mmCIF file of C-alpha atoms in Angstrom:
data_model
loop_
_atom_site.group_PDB
_atom_site.id
_atom_site.type_symbol
_atom_site.label_atom_id
_atom_site.label_comp_id
_atom_site.label_asym_id
_atom_site.label_seq_id
_atom_site.Cartn_x
_atom_site.Cartn_y
_atom_site.Cartn_z
ATOM 1 C CA MET A 1 0.004 -0.016 0.057
ATOM 2 C CA GLU A 2 1.324 3.426 -0.964
ATOM 3 C CA LEU A 3 1.619 5.659 2.070
ATOM 4 C CA THR A 4 0.759 9.276 1.139
ATOM 5 C CA ASN A 5 0.609 12.331 3.292
ATOM 6 C CA ASN A 6 -3.190 12.152 2.923
ATOM 7 C CA LEU A 7 -3.222 8.617 4.311
ATOM 8 C CA LEU A 8 -0.934 9.607 7.260
ATOM 9 C CA SER A 9 -3.292 12.576 7.952
ATOM 10 C CA ALA A 10 -6.353 10.289 7.777
ATOM 11 C CA TYR A 11 -4.631 7.933 10.168
ATOM 12 C CA ALA A 12 -4.031 10.833 12.609
ATOM 13 C CA GLU A 13 -7.723 11.600 12.393
ATOM 14 C CA GLY A 14 -8.712 7.947 13.051
ATOM 15 C CA ASN A 15 -10.386 7.814 9.702
ATOM 16 C CA VAL A 16 -8.843 4.760 8.058
ATOM 17 C CA SER A 17 -9.709 1.116 7.369
ATOM 18 C CA LYS A 18 -8.201 -1.741 9.351
ATOM 19 C CA GLU A 19 -5.910 -2.614 6.447
ATOM 20 C CA GLU A 20 -4.813 0.985 6.112
ATOM 21 C CA ARG A 21 -4.169 1.230 9.948
ATOM 22 C CA GLU A 22 -2.001 -1.840 9.920
ATOM 23 C CA ALA A 23 -0.035 -0.557 7.022
ATOM 24 C CA VAL A 24 0.619 2.800 8.569
ATOM 25 C CA ARG A 25 1.660 1.283 11.852
ATOM 26 C CA LYS A 26 4.149 -0.976 10.121
ATOM 27 C CA TYR A 27 5.509 1.993 8.230
ATOM 28 C CA LEU A 28 5.894 4.031 11.371
ATOM 29 C CA THR A 29 7.497 1.191 13.201
ATOM 30 C CA GLU A 30 10.072 1.089 10.487
ATOM 31 C CA HIS A 31 10.227 4.976 10.286
ATOM 32 C CA PRO A 32 9.979 6.206 13.861
ATOM 33 C CA GLU A 33 11.215 9.636 12.771
ATOM 34 C CA GLU A 34 7.685 10.165 11.286
ATOM 35 C CA MET A 35 6.074 9.604 14.603
ATOM 36 C CA GLU A 36 6.416 13.231 15.829
ATOM 37 C CA SER A 37 4.611 14.682 12.902
ATOM 38 C CA ILE A 38 1.817 12.149 13.205
ATOM 39 C CA MET A 39 1.384 13.061 16.956
ATOM 40 C CA ILE A 40 1.417 16.789 16.147
ATOM 41 C CA MET A 41 -1.381 16.240 13.707
ATOM 42 C CA MET A 42 -3.373 14.458 16.338
ATOM 43 C CA ASP A 43 -2.742 17.273 18.769
ATOM 44 C CA ASN A 44 -3.993 19.781 16.254
ATOM 45 C CA ASP A 45 -7.057 17.803 15.167
ATOM 46 C CA TYR A 46 -8.223 16.631 18.672
ATOM 47 C CA GLU A 47 -6.779 19.280 21.044
ATOM 48 C CA LEU A 48 -5.196 16.485 23.044
ATOM 49 C CA GLY A 49 -2.577 18.785 24.493
ATOM 50 C CA THR A 50 0.734 17.402 25.641
ATOM 51 C CA ASP A 51 -0.345 14.561 27.843
ATOM 52 C CA LEU A 52 1.645 12.148 25.706
ATOM 53 C CA PRO A 53 4.994 13.859 25.051
ATOM 54 C CA VAL A 54 7.022 12.674 21.987
ATOM 55 C CA SER A 55 10.051 12.180 24.182
ATOM 56 C CA SER A 56 9.088 9.063 26.201
ATOM 57 C CA ASP A 57 10.675 5.925 27.534
ATOM 58 C CA LYS A 58 7.748 3.827 26.442
ATOM 59 C CA PRO A 59 8.063 1.756 23.262
ATOM 60 C CA PHE A 60 6.946 3.425 20.125
ATOM 61 C CA ASP A 61 3.967 1.152 19.359
ATOM 62 C CA THR A 62 2.726 1.476 22.972
ATOM 63 C CA LEU A 63 2.938 5.280 22.971
ATOM 64 C CA LEU A 64 1.076 5.422 19.564
ATOM 65 C CA SER A 65 -1.615 2.983 20.747
ATOM 66 C CA GLU A 66 -2.222 5.191 23.844
ATOM 67 C CA MET A 67 -2.605 8.215 21.612
ATOM 68 C CA LEU A 68 -5.111 6.459 19.471
ATOM 69 C CA GLU A 69 -7.019 5.149 22.431
ATOM 70 C CA LYS A 70 -7.365 8.724 23.730
ATOM 71 C CA VAL A 71 -8.524 9.891 20.308
ATOM 72 C CA MET A 72 -11.108 7.163 20.102
ATOM 73 C CA GLU A 73 -12.514 7.976 23.617
ATOM 74 C CA ALA A 74 -13.059 11.640 22.712
ATOM 75 C CA GLU A 75 -16.651 12.852 22.634
ATOM 76 C CA PRO A 76 -18.092 13.281 19.125
ATOM 77 C CA ASP A 77 -18.204 17.064 19.271
ATOM 78 C CA GLU A 78 -14.638 17.172 20.706
ATOM 79 C CA ALA A 79 -13.212 15.010 17.836
ATOM 80 C CA SER A 80 -15.219 16.654 15.031
ATOM 81 C CA GLU A 81 -15.073 20.488 15.378
ATOM 82 C CA THR A 82 -16.073 21.076 11.730
ATOM 83 C CA MET A 83 -19.284 19.010 12.067
ATOM 84 C CA ASP A 84 -22.104 21.379 13.055
ATOM 85 C CA CYS A 85 -24.826 18.728 13.130
ATOM 86 C CA ASP A 86 -25.263 15.009 13.419
ATOM 87 C CA ILE A 87 -25.034 13.541 9.933
ATOM 88 C CA LEU A 88 -27.818 11.181 8.828
ATOM 89 C CA PRO A 89 -26.733 8.005 7.036
ATOM 90 C CA MET A 90 -29.451 8.245 4.345
ATOM 91 C CA MET A 91 -27.057 7.308 1.582
ATOM 92 C CA GLU A 92 -25.572 4.302 3.357
ATOM 93 C CA MET A 93 -26.095 0.855 1.776
ATOM 94 C CA ALA A 94 -28.089 -1.837 3.364
ATOM 95 C CA ALA A 95 -26.572 -4.983 2.035
ATOM 96 C CA GLN A 96 -25.508 -7.398 4.745
ATOM 97 C CA ASN A 97 -26.723 -10.860 4.088
ATOM 98 C CA THR A 98 -24.869 -14.045 4.504
ATOM 99 C CA VAL A 99 -26.088 -15.397 1.222
ATOM 100 C CA ASP A 100 -26.670 -12.677 -1.443
ATOM 101 C CA ASN A 101 -26.501 -9.083 -0.050
ATOM 102 C CA GLN A 102 -30.185 -8.537 -0.787
ATOM 103 C CA CYS A 103 -31.649 -8.002 2.660
ATOM 104 C CA VAL A 104 -33.864 -5.043 1.588
ATOM 105 C CA ILE A 105 -35.316 -7.126 -1.329
ATOM 106 C CA ARG A 106 -36.277 -9.855 1.081
ATOM 107 C CA CYS A 107 -37.755 -7.397 3.679
ATOM 108 C CA GLU A 108 -39.939 -5.729 1.020
ATOM 109 C CA GLY A 109 -40.962 -9.127 -0.334
ATOM 110 C CA LEU A 110 -42.175 -10.033 3.113
ATOM 111 C CA ALA A 111 -43.999 -6.757 3.468
ATOM 112 C CA MET A 112 -45.720 -7.072 0.025
ATOM 113 C CA ARG A 113 -46.860 -10.637 0.814
ATOM 114 C CA HIS A 114 -48.102 -9.575 4.213
ATOM 115 C CA PHE A 115 -50.440 -7.095 2.488
ATOM 116 C CA GLY A 116 -51.726 -9.773 -0.022
ATOM 117 C CA ILE A 117 -49.404 -8.978 -3.033
ATOM 118 C CA ASP A 118 -48.425 -12.278 -4.585
ATOM 119 C CA ILE A 119 -44.841 -11.637 -5.709
ATOM 120 C CA SER A 120 -41.504 -13.460 -5.479
ATOM 121 C CA ASP A 121 -38.283 -12.042 -4.257
ATOM 122 C CA GLU A 122 -36.833 -12.834 -7.612
ATOM 123 C CA THR A 123 -39.342 -10.633 -9.347
ATOM 124 C CA ILE A 124 -38.640 -7.806 -6.837
ATOM 125 C CA MET A 125 -34.860 -8.235 -7.345
ATOM 126 C CA GLU A 126 -35.276 -7.965 -11.204
ATOM 127 C CA ARG A 127 -37.268 -4.745 -10.849
ATOM 128 C CA ALA A 128 -34.767 -3.248 -8.382
ATOM 129 C CA ARG A 129 -31.928 -3.992 -10.810
ATOM 130 C CA GLU A 130 -33.924 -2.702 -13.765
ATOM 131 C CA MET A 131 -34.379 0.697 -12.048
ATOM 132 C CA GLY A 132 -30.807 0.850 -10.770
ATOM 133 C CA TRP A 133 -31.686 0.731 -7.157
ATOM 134 C CA LEU A 134 -29.907 -2.605 -6.361
ATOM 135 C CA LYS A 135 -26.246 -2.121 -6.676
ATOM 136 C CA ALA A 136 -23.321 -4.488 -5.977
ATOM 137 C CA GLU A 137 -23.044 -2.903 -2.377
ATOM 138 C CA GLY A 138 -26.795 -3.140 -1.728
ATOM 139 C CA ILE A 139 -29.713 -0.672 -1.675
ATOM 140 C CA ALA A 140 -29.411 2.780 -0.153
ATOM 141 C CA LEU A 141 -31.407 3.485 3.005
ATOM 142 C CA HIS A 142 -33.483 6.245 1.494
ATOM 143 C CA LEU A 143 -34.677 3.722 -1.194
ATOM 144 C CA ILE A 144 -35.940 1.141 1.310
ATOM 145 C CA GLY A 145 -39.774 0.751 0.618
ATOM 146 C CA THR A 146 -39.620 2.154 -2.925
ATOM 147 C CA LEU A 147 -40.498 -1.275 -4.409
ATOM 148 C CA CYS A 148 -43.454 -1.569 -2.099
ATOM 149 C CA GLY A 149 -44.576 1.957 -3.073
ATOM 150 C CA GLU A 150 -44.662 0.832 -6.683
ATOM 151 C CA LYS A 151 -47.286 -1.642 -5.695
ATOM 152 C CA GLY A 152 -49.518 1.023 -4.155
ATOM 153 C CA LEU A 153 -48.494 0.612 -0.535
ATOM 154 C CA SER A 154 -47.863 3.738 1.608
ATOM 155 C CA ILE A 155 -44.212 4.385 2.654
ATOM 156 C CA SER A 156 -42.864 6.573 5.479
ATOM 157 C CA HIS A 157 -39.219 7.071 6.144
ATOM 158 C CA GLN A 158 -38.392 8.175 9.636
ATOM 159 C CA PHE A 159 -35.181 9.094 11.423
ATOM 160 C CA GLY A 160 -34.729 9.744 15.169
ATOM 161 C CA CYS A 161 -37.318 7.245 16.208
ATOM 162 C CA LYS A 162 -37.745 5.515 19.532
ATOM 163 C CA ILE A 163 -38.695 1.976 20.369
ATOM 164 C CA LYS A 164 -42.212 3.088 21.275
ATOM 165 C CA ASP A 165 -42.482 4.334 17.603
ATOM 166 C CA ILE A 166 -41.765 0.875 16.308
ATOM 167 C CA GLU A 167 -44.179 -0.665 18.791
ATOM 168 C CA ALA A 168 -46.986 1.752 17.743
ATOM 169 C CA ALA A 169 -46.453 1.182 14.057
ATOM 170 C CA ILE A 170 -46.594 -2.615 14.565
ATOM 171 C CA LEU A 171 -49.728 -2.366 16.749
ATOM 172 C CA ALA A 172 -51.393 -0.318 13.896
ATOM 173 C CA GLY A 173 -50.910 -3.270 11.566
ATOM 174 C CA ASN A 174 -47.947 -1.927 9.593
ATOM 175 C CA ILE A 175 -44.718 -3.559 8.595
ATOM 176 C CA VAL A 176 -41.626 -1.896 10.109
ATOM 177 C CA ILE A 177 -38.224 -2.270 8.368
ATOM 178 C CA ALA A 178 -35.343 -1.103 10.660
ATOM 179 C CA ALA A 179 -31.852 -0.250 9.383
ATOM 180 C CA ILE A 180 -29.225 -1.600 11.691
ATOM 181 C CA ASP A 181 -25.582 -2.591 12.096
ATOM 182 C CA GLY A 182 -26.060 -6.354 11.678
ATOM 183 C CA ASN A 183 -22.674 -7.088 13.115
ATOM 184 C CA GLU A 184 -23.760 -5.630 16.480
ATOM 185 C CA LEU A 185 -26.488 -8.324 16.634
ATOM 186 C CA THR A 186 -24.574 -11.340 15.374
ATOM 187 C CA GLY A 187 -20.999 -10.360 15.863
ATOM 188 C CA ASN A 188 -18.590 -9.260 18.580
ATOM 189 C CA ARG A 189 -20.336 -6.324 20.196
ATOM 190 C CA ALA A 190 -17.162 -5.078 21.973
ATOM 191 C CA ALA A 191 -15.201 -5.133 18.687
ATOM 192 C CA GLU A 192 -18.057 -3.369 16.893
ATOM 193 C CA ARG A 193 -18.089 -0.651 19.374
ATOM 194 C CA ARG A 194 -14.359 -0.043 19.038
ATOM 195 C CA LYS A 195 -14.921 -0.078 15.276
ATOM 196 C CA ASP A 196 -17.744 2.509 15.546
ATOM 197 C CA LYS A 197 -15.380 4.862 17.619
ATOM 198 C CA GLU A 198 -12.590 4.432 15.109
ATOM 199 C CA LEU A 199 -14.413 4.558 11.745
ATOM 200 C CA GLY A 200 -17.791 5.925 12.663
ATOM 201 C CA SER A 201 -21.258 4.301 13.155
ATOM 202 C CA THR A 202 -22.834 3.041 9.979
ATOM 203 C CA PRO A 203 -25.709 0.701 9.272
ATOM 204 C CA ASN A 204 -25.322 -2.194 6.893
ATOM 205 C CA HIS A 205 -28.436 -4.278 7.244
ATOM 206 C CA ALA A 206 -32.182 -4.195 7.155
ATOM 207 C CA VAL A 207 -34.607 -6.357 9.204
ATOM 208 C CA VAL A 208 -38.337 -6.536 9.800
ATOM 209 C CA VAL A 209 -39.270 -5.915 13.338
ATOM 210 C CA CYS A 210 -42.008 -8.387 14.527
ATOM 211 C CA SER A 211 -42.612 -7.440 18.126
ATOM 212 C CA VAL A 212 -41.178 -5.373 20.920
ATOM 213 C CA THR A 213 -41.346 -5.834 24.694
ATOM 214 C CA ASP A 214 -39.627 -3.954 27.540
ATOM 215 C CA LYS A 215 -36.930 -6.631 27.530
ATOM 216 C CA GLU A 216 -36.508 -7.974 23.993
ATOM 217 C CA VAL A 217 -37.086 -7.449 20.274
ATOM 218 C CA THR A 218 -38.107 -10.183 17.812
ATOM 219 C CA ILE A 219 -37.112 -9.677 14.186
ATOM 220 C CA THR A 220 -37.262 -11.393 10.796
ATOM 221 C CA ASP A 221 -33.614 -11.256 9.716
ATOM 222 C CA PRO A 222 -32.987 -12.047 5.900
ATOM 223 C CA GLY A 223 -29.536 -13.102 6.921
ATOM 224 C CA SER A 224 -30.673 -15.754 9.409
ATOM 225 C CA THR A 225 -31.667 -19.297 8.885
ATOM 226 C CA GLN A 226 -34.419 -18.930 11.494
ATOM 227 C CA GLU A 227 -37.890 -17.675 10.811
ATOM 228 C CA THR A 228 -37.504 -15.121 13.574
ATOM 229 C CA ASP A 229 -34.752 -14.215 15.944
ATOM 230 C CA THR A 230 -35.014 -12.524 19.439
ATOM 231 C CA TYR A 231 -32.404 -10.276 20.936
ATOM 232 C CA PRO A 232 -32.194 -8.274 24.208
ATOM 233 C CA LEU A 233 -33.742 -4.848 23.800
ATOM 234 C CA GLU A 234 -30.500 -3.050 24.670
ATOM 235 C CA GLN A 235 -28.565 -5.020 22.012
ATOM 236 C CA PHE A 236 -31.114 -4.143 19.340
ATOM 237 C CA ILE A 237 -31.057 -0.495 20.370
ATOM 238 C CA ASP A 238 -27.226 -0.410 20.009
ATOM 239 C CA ALA A 239 -27.414 -1.915 16.529
ATOM 240 C CA TRP A 240 -30.337 0.341 15.520
ATOM 241 C CA ALA A 241 -28.627 3.514 16.731
ATOM 242 C CA ASP A 242 -26.017 3.139 13.948
ATOM 243 C CA SER A 243 -28.677 4.238 11.451
ATOM 244 C CA SER A 244 -29.700 7.261 13.578
ATOM 245 C CA ASN A 245 -32.759 5.212 14.541
ATOM 246 C CA TYR A 246 -34.071 4.925 10.977
ATOM 247 C CA MET A 247 -37.100 2.912 10.086
ATOM 248 C CA THR A 248 -39.434 2.508 7.124
ATOM 249 C CA VAL A 249 -43.029 2.031 7.885
ATOM 250 C CA ILE A 250 -45.071 0.277 5.218
ATOM 251 C CA SER A 251 -48.883 0.235 5.295
ATOM 252 C CA ASN A 252 -51.843 -0.161 2.876
ATOM 253 C CA GLY A 253 -54.069 2.523 4.555
ATOM 254 C CA GLU A 254 -54.795 6.094 3.374
ATOM 255 C CA GLU A 255 -53.937 7.600 6.768
ATOM 256 C CA TYR A 256 -50.812 9.884 6.513
ATOM 257 C CA ASP A 257 -48.816 11.171 9.453
ATOM 258 C CA PRO A 258 -45.977 13.436 8.191
ATOM 259 C CA HIS A 259 -42.521 12.853 9.785
ATOM 260 C CA PRO A 260 -40.064 15.409 8.340
ATOM 261 C CA ILE A 261 -36.499 15.054 9.283
ATOM 262 C CA ASP A 262 -35.583 17.091 12.374
ATOM 263 C CA LEU A 263 -33.204 19.802 11.205
ATOM 264 C CA SER A 264 -33.152 21.858 14.350
ATOM 265 C CA ASP A 265 -29.430 21.202 14.993
ATOM 266 C CA VAL A 266 -28.361 22.478 11.621
ATOM 267 C CA GLU A 267 -26.964 25.994 11.536
ATOM 268 C CA ILE A 268 -26.221 27.780 8.307
ATOM 269 C CA SER A 269 -24.152 30.822 7.477
ATOM 270 C CA ASP A 270 -25.458 34.253 6.496
ATOM 271 C CA GLU A 271 -24.403 33.536 2.848
ATOM 272 C CA LEU A 272 -26.656 30.485 2.762
ATOM 273 C CA LEU A 273 -29.427 32.491 4.212
ATOM 274 C CA GLU A 274 -29.069 34.811 1.242
ATOM 275 C CA LEU A 275 -29.059 31.770 -1.067
ATOM 276 C CA ARG A 276 -32.485 30.861 0.372
ATOM 277 C CA GLU A 277 -34.148 33.634 -1.465
ATOM 278 C CA ALA A 278 -32.703 32.634 -4.861
ATOM 279 C CA ILE A 279 -33.857 29.022 -4.313
ATOM 280 C CA ALA A 280 -37.333 30.155 -3.186
ATOM 281 C CA GLU A 281 -37.618 32.307 -6.328
ATOM 282 C CA GLN A 282 -36.444 29.451 -8.532
ATOM 283 C CA ALA A 283 -38.934 27.068 -6.933
ATOM 284 C CA HIS A 284 -41.724 29.483 -7.810
ATOM 285 C CA GLU A 285 -40.501 29.880 -11.392
ATOM 286 C CA VAL A 286 -40.382 26.188 -11.871
ATOM 287 C CA TRP A 287 -43.932 25.772 -10.390
ATOM 288 C CA ALA A 288 -45.273 28.549 -12.550
ATOM 289 C CA LEU A 289 -43.652 27.199 -15.755
ATOM 290 C CA ASN A 290 -45.188 23.795 -15.272
ATOM 291 C CA ARG A 291 -48.587 25.277 -14.528
ATOM 292 C CA LYS A 292 -48.351 27.356 -17.661
ATOM 293 C CA ARG A 293 -47.538 24.269 -19.724
ATOM 294 C CA GLU A 294 -50.687 22.699 -18.277
ATOM 295 C CA GLY A 295 -52.797 25.661 -19.384
ATOM 296 C CA TRP A 296 -53.020 27.633 -16.156
ATOM 297 C CA THR A 297 -53.151 31.433 -16.222
ATOM 298 C CA TYR A 298 -53.561 34.249 -13.742
ATOM 299 C CA GLY A 299 -56.888 34.826 -12.163
ATOM 300 C CA PRO A 300 -57.750 36.823 -9.026
ATOM 301 C CA VAL A 301 -59.495 33.761 -7.565
ATOM 302 C CA ARG A 302 -58.461 30.128 -8.032
ATOM 303 C CA ASP A 303 -60.840 28.342 -10.448
ATOM 304 C CA ASP A 304 -59.795 24.763 -11.306
ATOM 305 C CA GLU A 305 -62.242 24.504 -14.284
ATOM 306 C CA LYS A 306 -60.935 27.635 -15.893
ATOM 307 C CA LYS A 307 -57.398 26.891 -14.666
ATOM 308 C CA HIS A 308 -57.077 30.284 -13.085
ATOM 309 C CA ASN A 309 -54.602 30.780 -10.145
ATOM 310 C CA PRO A 310 -53.847 34.004 -8.310
ATOM 311 C CA ASP A 311 -50.219 32.839 -7.740
ATOM 312 C CA MET A 312 -49.385 32.846 -11.562
ATOM 313 C CA VAL A 313 -47.486 36.159 -11.102
ATOM 314 C CA ALA A 314 -43.814 37.133 -10.730
ATOM 315 C CA TYR A 315 -42.236 36.043 -7.446
ATOM 316 C CA ASN A 316 -41.887 39.581 -6.167
ATOM 317 C CA ARG A 317 -45.656 40.107 -6.569
ATOM 318 C CA LEU A 318 -46.570 37.105 -4.451
ATOM 319 C CA PRO A 319 -48.252 37.767 -1.100
ATOM 320 C CA GLU A 320 -45.868 37.303 1.838
ATOM 321 C CA SER A 321 -47.716 34.156 2.920
ATOM 322 C CA GLU A 322 -46.752 32.465 -0.304
ATOM 323 C CA LYS A 323 -43.226 33.727 -0.209
ATOM 324 C CA HIS A 324 -42.881 32.330 3.222
ATOM 325 C CA TYR A 325 -43.909 28.851 1.964
ATOM 326 C CA ASP A 326 -41.298 29.014 -0.751
ATOM 327 C CA ARG A 327 -38.684 30.232 1.712
ATOM 328 C CA GLU A 328 -39.516 27.465 4.147
ATOM 329 C CA MET A 329 -38.993 24.932 1.355
ATOM 330 C CA ALA A 330 -35.720 26.541 0.364
ATOM 331 C CA ILE A 331 -34.230 26.713 3.941
ATOM 332 C CA HIS A 332 -35.253 23.128 4.693
ATOM 333 C CA THR A 333 -33.600 22.011 1.426
ATOM 334 C CA ILE A 334 -30.376 23.758 2.240
ATOM 335 C CA LYS A 335 -30.403 22.355 5.883
ATOM 336 C CA LEU A 336 -31.243 18.893 4.626
ATOM 337 C CA VAL A 337 -28.205 18.944 2.246
ATOM 338 C CA LYS A 338 -26.017 19.654 5.286
ATOM 339 C CA LYS A 339 -27.821 17.048 7.457
ATOM 340 C CA LEU A 340 -27.035 14.380 4.926
ATOM 341 C CA GLY A 341 -23.324 15.226 5.012
ATOM 342 C CA TRP A 342 -22.805 17.548 2.137
ATOM 343 C CA ASP A 343 -21.516 21.086 2.148
ATOM 344 C CA ILE A 344 -22.482 23.928 -0.151
ATOM 345 C CA ILE A 345 -19.381 25.933 -1.253
ATOM 346 C CA ARG A 346 -19.564 29.108 -3.276
ATOM 347 C CA LYS A 347 -17.168 29.090 -6.239
ATOM 348 C CA LYS A 348 -15.848 32.351 -7.569
ATOM 349 C CA LYS A 349 -15.119 33.056 -11.201
#
């Protein structure tokens, strides 16, 4: 493995894979003169101070391990000064399955058949591949339920949920698909926790939650040979937390209860606040253009038969109530982009 300055910097930040970490440690063991620069980078990134001086009687690998241990024990906001909100793993891939990496396919197949739709997992898989949703690494979290939606079922994606939300959805007769870290259910929990601290918490699996009690959770796991598996409640909660408590609720009813993503922890700069107005006006222009293509024109009072709408005017002539709606949509869009892990950077000519 080629060791670049970027890789060494990533190592100092604790943002490397197991293979990369081993390679860097081997390199540093062979080149101890590089150790000082690595430790300085760690000091700068994590504000660890000088608790572990470079000049020490301890063996090199012991000293470095102690430094890493301290980094991994840092609180999230202490170790990530540039992150101004908790990032949602919406784009992570649910793929863990001991057989074929198609856990979402199997969960959605179970949901469809539960609601009386006669369809095989093979047919669902073919459709997912046709639409480009199923990739080699699995299906993205935000697409869970899409296949069920194509069959007329109602889909609700919800982050930041609690166990009581799962329980309520099940009691209402719905199917609940939870995104989890499957390794925390079936693997070494201690090792997985260390991995979460080192590389970050990420989900990799989807399961159908069958029932919840105050002590345990029963699931249908596409990666298991059992019809159902039961785990201690605390263990399930740990695994579920890696997806920011994400669940997809599938129902066949008409009742709709909106669950927008909580963006209250997202702060944006004054420049992005100015961008809000441009996005709001663009949203209105797109809306008006589409209405115009459909034959709508201005009218002082809305008339669906004549296709008249009082909002078919330039953005600056809209009443403040309508501008407020467009601005709310714009600011939530900007905040959502940041919440999902992207940054908006203004480029200059």
